[in-house]
Backbone as a chain_set.jsonl record, in Angstrom:
{"seq": "MIPVGRGLSIDPREITLSFIRASGPGGQNVNKVSTAVELRFDLAHSPSLPEAVKRRAARLAGRRLTLDGVIVLRADRFRTQEMNREDAEARLVALLSEAAVPPTPRVKTKPGKAAKARRTDAKTGRGKVKALRRKPGSE", "coords": {"N": [[0.835, -1.186, 0.0], [0.459, 2.254, -0.744], [1.159, 4.97, 1.181], [-0.903, 7.807, 1.609], [-1.743, 9.824, 3.276], [-3.336, 11.207, 6.214], [-4.315, 8.809, 7.222], [-5.021, 7.443, 4.957], [-4.494, 5.268, 2.169], [-3.343, 3.994, -0.969], [-3.771, 1.264, -3.21], [-1.081, -0.222, -4.887], [-1.739, -1.622, -7.184], [-3.766, -0.23, -8.341], [-2.621, 1.664, -9.862], [-1.502, 2.364, -13.096], [1.26, 1.995, -15.122], [2.977, 3.189, -17.948], [5.596, 3.138, -20.26], [7.097, 5.536, -22.239], [8.551, 7.222, -25.089], [10.674, 9.908, -24.375], [10.609, 13.464, -24.89], [12.666, 16.15, -26.185], [16.111, 17.208, -25.434], [18.85, 14.857, -25.547], [20.28, 13.347, -27.172], [21.208, 10.426, -29.039], [20.169, 8.64, -27.246], [17.587, 9.402, -26.548], [16.116, 8.681, -28.738], [16.147, 5.941, -28.716], [15.487, 4.764, -26.24], [12.802, 4.212, -24.037], [12.115, 6.274, -21.715], [10.409, 8.061, -20.438], [7.54, 8.315, -18.3], [4.151, 7.421, -18.164], [1.694, 7.776, -15.967], [-1.269, 6.344, -14.807], [-4.176, 6.736, -12.932], [-7.118, 5.52, -11.774], [-9.323, 7.467, -10.635], [-12.079, 7.818, -10.294], [-13.126, 5.247, -9.904], [-11.792, 4.216, -7.727], [-11.447, 2.191, -4.925], [-10.149, 2.817, -2.613], [-10.291, 5.444, -1.735], [-12.286, 7.915, -0.065], [-15.423, 9.51, -1.045], [-15.426, 12.326, -0.706], [-12.715, 12.989, -0.763], [-12.127, 12.175, -3.344], [-13.626, 14.024, -4.839], [-12.326, 16.46, -4.175], [-9.764, 15.86, -5.12], [-10.265, 15.574, -7.842], [-10.892, 18.192, -8.506], [-8.461, 19.428, -7.941], [-6.799, 18.126, -9.758], [-7.457, 19.071, -12.284], [-6.751, 19.729, -15.635], [-5.429, 17.374, -15.909], [-7.113, 15.319, -15.433], [-9.12, 12.927, -16.974], [-12.161, 12.602, -18.983], [-13.26, 10.235, -18.186], [-12.612, 10.031, -15.574], [-9.985, 9.478, -14.869], [-6.795, 10.037, -13.633], [-4.046, 11.349, -15.277], [-0.653, 11.37, -15.351], [2.361, 12.63, -16.582], [5.736, 11.945, -16.604], [8.891, 13.083, -17.288], [11.253, 14.201, -16.528], [13.692, 13.161, -15.747], [16.515, 11.058, -16.742], [16.288, 8.357, -16.472], [14.188, 5.456, -16.311], [13.405, 4.531, -13.794], [13.754, 6.729, -12.011], [11.962, 8.539, -13.167], [9.599, 7.121, -12.802], [9.418, 7.083, -9.996], [9.173, 9.831, -9.619], [6.699, 10.387, -10.858], [4.965, 8.862, -9.236], [5.398, 10.142, -6.797], [4.36, 12.672, -7.356], [1.669, 12.023, -7.751], [1.008, 11.085, -5.187], [1.438, 13.448, -3.758], [-0.586, 15.08, -4.839], [-2.885, 13.638, -4.051], [-2.559, 13.64, -1.276], [-2.813, 16.319, -0.709], [-5.452, 16.624, -1.421], [-6.586, 15.077, 0.53], [-6.705, 16.557, 2.818], [-9.182, 18.149, 4.53], [-10.99, 21.132, 3.678], [-10.782, 24.083, 5.695], [-13.581, 25.213, 7.428], [-15.282, 28.276, 6.695], [-15.472, 30.894, 8.968], [-17.856, 33.112, 9.901], [-17.392, 36.519, 10.538], [-17.845, 39.608, 12.321], [-17.373, 43.096, 11.676], [-15.164, 44.944, 13.813], [-15.517, 47.398, 16.501], [-13.71, 49.552, 16.169], [-13.111, 49.345, 13.433], [-15.589, 49.922, 12.319], [-15.812, 52.567, 13.157], [-13.649, 53.764, 11.788], [-14.566, 53.449, 9.181], [-16.932, 55.041, 9.141], [-15.799, 57.506, 9.724], [-14.222, 57.876, 7.464], [-16.203, 58.04, 5.52], [-17.483, 60.381, 6.33], [-15.408, 62.198, 6.004], [-15.071, 62.092, 3.187], [-17.515, 63.164, 2.428], [-17.238, 65.775, 3.362], [-15.17, 66.72, 1.707], [-16.456, 66.634, -0.769], [-18.448, 68.476, -0.261], [-17.0, 70.826, -0.168], [-16.493, 71.237, -2.807], [-18.804, 72.146, -3.911], [-20.789, 74.936, -5.082], [-21.008, 77.989, -3.269], [-23.875, 78.496, -1.24], [-25.62, 76.783, -2.577], [-27.24, 74.991, -1.403]], "CA": [[0.0, 0.0, 0.0], [1.187, 3.522, -0.822], [0.499, 5.913, 2.093], [-1.253, 9.095, 1.013], [-1.863, 10.796, 4.351], [-4.599, 11.21, 6.959], [-4.785, 7.432, 7.365], [-5.417, 6.906, 3.657], [-3.449, 4.675, 1.338], [-3.878, 3.422, -2.205], [-3.16, -0.002, -3.617], [-0.249, -0.026, -6.09], [-2.372, -2.252, -8.35], [-4.686, 0.736, -8.945], [-1.813, 2.543, -10.7], [-1.015, 1.767, -14.34], [2.418, 2.702, -15.652], [3.432, 2.834, -19.295], [6.841, 3.841, -20.559], [7.04, 6.109, -23.573], [9.76, 7.972, -25.431], [10.684, 11.282, -23.89], [10.969, 14.467, -25.884], [13.714, 17.052, -25.738], [17.498, 16.831, -25.685], [19.299, 13.593, -24.985], [21.09, 12.66, -28.185], [20.677, 9.171, -29.564], [19.48, 7.926, -26.173], [16.175, 9.751, -26.543], [15.477, 7.996, -29.847], [16.205, 4.491, -28.555], [15.036, 4.253, -24.947], [11.552, 4.778, -23.536], [12.374, 6.608, -20.32], [9.315, 8.833, -19.857], [6.517, 7.487, -17.674], [2.78, 7.912, -18.123], [1.012, 7.13, -14.849], [-2.733, 6.469, -14.852], [-4.837, 6.338, -11.692], [-8.568, 5.628, -11.959], [-9.836, 8.139, -9.444], [-13.526, 7.638, -10.176], [-13.465, 3.891, -9.46], [-10.85, 3.77, -6.704], [-12.11, 1.823, -3.671], [-9.307, 3.215, -1.485], [-10.495, 6.83, -1.336], [-13.673, 8.332, 0.145], [-15.981, 10.384, -2.083], [-15.017, 13.724, -0.503], [-11.329, 13.099, -1.233], [-12.185, 12.055, -4.808], [-14.1, 15.306, -5.386], [-11.261, 17.459, -4.039], [-8.663, 15.468, -6.013], [-10.687, 15.872, -9.213], [-10.776, 19.639, -8.683], [-7.031, 19.752, -7.949], [-6.144, 17.537, -10.936], [-7.689, 19.971, -13.411], [-6.651, 19.171, -16.991], [-4.817, 16.038, -15.868], [-8.197, 14.358, -15.234], [-9.853, 12.659, -18.208], [-13.614, 12.567, -18.825], [-13.597, 8.973, -17.534], [-12.225, 10.096, -14.167], [-8.645, 8.901, -14.712], [-5.722, 11.024, -13.533], [-2.914, 10.983, -16.126], [0.543, 12.168, -15.06], [3.495, 12.292, -17.44], [6.997, 12.321, -15.968], [10.04, 12.874, -18.168], [12.311, 15.116, -16.087], [14.957, 12.462, -15.54], [16.968, 10.24, -17.875], [16.078, 6.93, -16.218], [12.805, 5.042, -16.073], [13.168, 4.395, -12.351], [13.584, 8.053, -11.398], [10.718, 9.097, -13.674], [8.504, 6.396, -12.143], [9.331, 7.609, -8.636], [8.685, 11.209, -9.714], [5.27, 10.347, -11.158], [4.266, 8.381, -8.043], [5.477, 11.185, -5.778], [3.422, 13.729, -7.74], [0.327, 11.511, -7.481], [0.835, 11.077, -3.729], [1.317, 14.846, -3.327], [-1.914, 15.552, -5.222], [-3.89, 12.982, -3.22], [-2.417, 14.06, 0.117], [-3.399, 17.664, -0.625], [-6.903, 16.44, -1.479], [-7.029, 14.392, 1.745], [-6.895, 17.545, 3.882], [-10.448, 18.847, 4.306], [-10.851, 22.583, 3.8], [-11.28, 24.62, 6.957], [-14.812, 25.954, 7.16], [-15.197, 29.719, 6.888], [-16.19, 31.381, 10.133], [-18.305, 34.476, 9.658], [-17.033, 37.464, 11.595], [-18.395, 40.939, 12.145], [-16.335, 44.107, 11.865], [-15.057, 45.455, 15.172], [-15.957, 48.77, 16.754], [-12.734, 50.473, 15.58], [-13.265, 49.278, 11.978], [-16.809, 50.676, 12.006], [-15.514, 53.992, 13.361], [-12.812, 54.188, 10.662], [-15.41, 53.516, 7.983], [-17.808, 56.219, 9.207], [-14.942, 58.697, 9.631], [-13.828, 58.017, 6.066], [-17.376, 58.512, 4.784], [-17.687, 61.779, 6.705], [-14.34, 62.964, 5.35], [-15.385, 62.205, 1.751], [-18.64, 64.097, 2.321], [-16.719, 67.134, 3.548], [-14.423, 67.067, 0.491], [-17.428, 66.904, -1.827], [-19.156, 69.711, 0.098], [-16.139, 71.942, -0.511], [-16.502, 71.414, -4.267], [-20.057, 72.793, -4.311], [-20.833, 76.402, -5.098], [-21.608, 78.493, -2.019], [-25.297, 78.808, -1.249], [-26.38, 75.91, -3.492], [-28.027, 74.023, -0.635]], "C": [[0.882, 1.253, 0.0], [0.477, 4.512, 0.097], [0.301, 7.276, 1.434], [-1.303, 10.179, 2.075], [-3.238, 10.721, 4.973], [-5.18, 9.804, 7.06], [-5.234, 6.798, 6.061], [-4.217, 6.291, 2.952], [-4.118, 4.087, 0.101], [-3.095, 2.164, -2.547], [-2.323, 0.249, -4.866], [-0.849, -0.652, -7.351], [-3.377, -1.327, -9.033], [-3.955, 1.676, -9.903], [-1.328, 1.773, -11.916], [0.122, 2.622, -14.864], [2.691, 2.23, -17.073], [4.634, 3.713, -19.601], [6.824, 4.26, -22.026], [8.33, 6.875, -23.84], [9.627, 9.413, -24.97], [11.043, 12.228, -25.024], [12.124, 15.29, -25.344], [15.11, 16.525, -25.999], [17.859, 15.506, -25.031], [20.1, 12.794, -25.992], [20.398, 11.413, -28.703], [19.867, 8.419, -28.522], [17.975, 8.179, -26.223], [15.424, 9.05, -27.671], [15.36, 6.495, -29.631], [15.486, 3.98, -27.318], [13.761, 4.974, -24.517], [11.708, 5.058, -22.045], [11.24, 7.392, -19.667], [8.236, 7.88, -19.342], [5.166, 8.185, -17.785], [2.049, 7.105, -17.059], [-0.475, 7.391, -14.981], [-3.301, 5.927, -13.551], [-6.327, 6.588, -11.864], [-9.195, 6.168, -10.683], [-11.312, 7.838, -9.228], [-13.9, 6.272, -9.6], [-12.526, 3.348, -8.391], [-11.591, 3.426, -5.411], [-11.357, 2.331, -2.436], [-9.638, 4.594, -0.931], [-11.971, 7.127, -1.099], [-14.119, 9.343, -0.909], [-15.521, 11.83, -1.939], [-13.598, 13.949, -1.017], [-11.296, 13.019, -2.758], [-12.616, 13.373, -5.438], [-13.011, 16.366, -5.325], [-10.1, 17.146, -4.969], [-9.019, 15.778, -7.465], [-10.554, 17.367, -9.49], [-9.307, 20.042, -8.774], [-6.337, 19.246, -9.217], [-6.332, 18.413, -12.166], [-7.633, 19.259, -14.748], [-6.028, 17.78, -17.002], [-5.854, 14.948, -15.655], [-8.955, 14.182, -16.544], [-11.355, 12.673, -17.931], [-14.076, 11.291, -18.13], [-13.216, 8.96, -16.064], [-10.876, 9.465, -13.881], [-7.632, 10.046, -14.66], [-4.542, 10.512, -14.355], [-1.768, 11.935, -15.817], [1.67, 11.685, -15.962], [4.758, 12.81, -16.769], [8.141, 12.021, -16.918], [11.182, 13.815, -17.808], [13.676, 14.45, -16.046], [15.282, 11.559, -16.718], [16.757, 8.751, -17.661], [14.603, 6.667, -15.944], [12.489, 5.053, -14.583], [12.924, 5.753, -11.695], [12.305, 8.726, -11.888], [9.504, 8.42, -13.043], [8.309, 6.915, -10.724], [8.776, 9.033, -8.623], [7.181, 11.227, -9.957], [4.473, 9.89, -9.939], [4.275, 9.438, -6.947], [4.504, 12.318, -6.091], [1.976, 13.301, -7.501], [0.045, 11.539, -5.984], [0.674, 12.505, -3.205], [-0.068, 15.389, -3.648], [-2.98, 14.953, -4.312], [-3.78, 13.396, -1.758], [-2.948, 15.472, 0.311], [-4.923, 17.568, -0.642], [-7.438, 15.791, -0.204], [-7.288, 15.361, 2.895], [-8.204, 18.282, 3.627], [-10.269, 20.348, 4.468], [-11.411, 23.07, 5.13], [-12.532, 25.447, 6.671], [-14.649, 27.43, 7.49], [-16.05, 30.107, 8.08], [-16.554, 32.835, 9.88], [-17.921, 35.349, 10.838], [-17.669, 38.808, 11.281], [-17.279, 41.95, 12.334], [-16.359, 44.639, 13.297], [-15.483, 46.908, 15.275], [-15.023, 49.782, 16.096], [-12.862, 50.495, 14.057], [-14.508, 50.049, 11.543], [-16.548, 52.172, 12.118], [-14.657, 54.524, 12.216], [-13.639, 54.364, 9.404], [-16.287, 54.767, 8.018], [-16.995, 57.506, 9.126], [-14.527, 58.947, 8.179], [-14.99, 58.546, 5.234], [-17.637, 59.991, 5.075], [-16.654, 62.667, 6.027], [-14.607, 63.153, 3.872], [-16.518, 63.193, 1.538], [-18.183, 65.54, 2.456], [-15.959, 67.605, 2.3], [-15.393, 67.429, -0.621], [-18.197, 68.194, -1.553], [-18.331, 70.938, -0.275], [-16.141, 72.223, -2.008], [-17.759, 72.166, -4.739], [-19.911, 74.316, -4.32], [-21.475, 76.885, -3.799], [-23.072, 78.84, -2.223], [-26.118, 77.948, -2.177], [-27.26, 74.916, -2.742], [-29.477, 74.351, -0.62]], "O": [[1.918, 1.297, 0.663], [-0.674, 4.868, -0.155], [1.203, 7.82, 0.796], [-0.946, 11.326, 1.81], [-4.189, 10.24, 4.356], [-6.396, 9.626, 6.993], [-5.785, 5.697, 6.079], [-3.081, 6.735, 3.117], [-5.296, 3.731, 0.12], [-1.918, 2.028, -2.214], [-2.806, 0.872, -5.812], [-0.505, -0.254, -8.463], [-3.799, -1.589, -10.159], [-4.59, 2.402, -10.669], [-0.806, 0.665, -11.791], [-0.029, 3.832, -15.032], [2.644, 1.036, -17.367], [4.67, 4.889, -19.237], [6.573, 3.455, -22.923], [9.104, 7.143, -22.922], [8.589, 10.048, -25.158], [11.696, 11.84, -25.993], [12.515, 15.144, -24.186], [15.286, 15.524, -26.694], [17.223, 15.094, -24.06], [20.548, 11.686, -25.697], [19.172, 11.351, -28.793], [18.976, 7.643, -28.87], [17.182, 7.272, -25.969], [14.214, 8.846, -27.568], [14.557, 5.838, -30.294], [14.932, 2.881, -27.335], [13.661, 6.196, -24.624], [11.464, 4.184, -21.213], [11.126, 7.384, -18.442], [8.045, 6.787, -19.876], [5.051, 9.385, -17.534], [1.814, 5.908, -17.223], [-0.896, 8.519, -15.236], [-2.968, 4.824, -13.118], [-6.753, 7.724, -12.073], [-9.548, 5.415, -9.775], [-11.743, 7.626, -8.095], [-14.893, 6.158, -8.881], [-12.475, 2.137, -8.174], [-12.289, 4.275, -4.857], [-11.888, 2.274, -1.327], [-9.308, 4.893, 0.216], [-12.824, 6.647, -1.846], [-13.291, 9.956, -1.582], [-15.254, 12.495, -2.94], [-13.31, 14.976, -1.632], [-10.515, 13.725, -3.396], [-12.051, 13.799, -6.445], [-12.787, 17.089, -6.296], [-9.51, 18.058, -5.549], [-8.157, 16.201, -8.235], [-10.151, 17.763, -10.584], [-8.944, 20.894, -9.583], [-5.391, 19.871, -9.695], [-5.438, 18.484, -13.009], [-8.37, 18.301, -14.98], [-6.099, 17.082, -18.014], [-5.516, 13.765, -15.693], [-9.384, 15.16, -17.155], [-11.775, 12.748, -16.776], [-15.161, 11.261, -17.548], [-13.472, 7.975, -15.372], [-10.641, 8.97, -12.779], [-7.615, 10.912, -15.535], [-4.088, 9.384, -14.161], [-1.888, 13.147, -15.996], [1.904, 10.484, -16.091], [4.837, 13.984, -16.408], [8.353, 10.874, -17.312], [11.984, 14.186, -18.665], [14.697, 15.096, -16.283], [14.44, 11.321, -17.584], [17.015, 7.956, -18.564], [13.877, 7.516, -15.426], [11.433, 5.528, -14.166], [11.988, 5.904, -10.911], [11.633, 9.409, -11.116], [8.495, 9.073, -12.779], [7.182, 7.158, -10.294], [8.007, 9.4, -7.734], [6.463, 12.003, -9.325], [3.425, 10.459, -9.636], [3.279, 9.616, -6.245], [3.887, 12.869, -5.179], [1.147, 14.116, -7.097], [-1.029, 11.965, -5.558], [-0.134, 12.749, -2.31], [-0.666, 16.082, -2.826], [-3.875, 15.662, -3.851], [-4.794, 13.494, -1.067], [-3.476, 15.794, 1.376], [-5.606, 18.335, 0.037], [-8.619, 15.938, 0.113], [-8.005, 15.029, 3.84], [-8.333, 18.972, 2.616], [-9.482, 20.791, 5.305], [-12.398, 22.53, 5.631], [-12.533, 26.286, 5.77], [-13.964, 27.79, 8.447], [-17.207, 29.701, 8.189], [-15.684, 33.681, 9.672], [-18.102, 34.966, 11.994], [-17.989, 39.109, 10.131], [-16.332, 41.691, 13.076], [-17.417, 44.768, 13.911], [-15.772, 47.562, 14.273], [-15.488, 50.766, 15.522], [-12.733, 51.557, 13.448], [-14.49, 50.746, 10.529], [-17.003, 52.953, 11.282], [-14.908, 55.622, 11.72], [-13.439, 55.314, 8.648], [-16.376, 55.482, 7.019], [-17.442, 58.487, 8.532], [-14.487, 60.091, 7.726], [-14.803, 59.389, 4.356], [-17.973, 60.757, 4.172], [-16.976, 63.749, 5.536], [-14.399, 64.244, 3.341], [-16.495, 63.972, 0.585], [-18.675, 66.423, 1.753], [-16.092, 68.758, 1.889], [-15.188, 68.41, -1.336], [-18.558, 68.92, -2.48], [-18.884, 71.97, -0.654], [-15.822, 73.335, -2.43], [-17.774, 72.745, -5.825], [-19.04, 74.888, -3.665], [-22.394, 76.245, -3.29], [-23.456, 79.405, -3.247], [-27.226, 78.34, -2.543], [-27.945, 74.098, -3.356], [-30.267, 73.627, -0.014]]}, "num_chains": 1, "name": "protein.A"}
């Protein structure tokens, strides 16, 4: 099991890895060896995660989430398959661990007495400035 955080973990069998050719510089090596990793995690059908975590993860995944509910991560920063695989898994764990933290509920607050006083003083000051712009005796 891969620990995600907050007592959650995912089964490694839920992750599908495929190795593809990386783009960019690398000489002949880039044309011969498939070092880039495409990680697929079926978020919609994962039995390991609760629904609330799935919803938050889907929002965090953004464009990396397919219409079928599969998170697709591509890792090609490194020159070896092993390091790219570890990078892709670490990025998935980071995304899921961020989704595992529930958002703190917003607590409504009221403005304090000093804030109210500042606001009314500012309004009074603006009124005085505008009054000075008027022609005398126009009231």
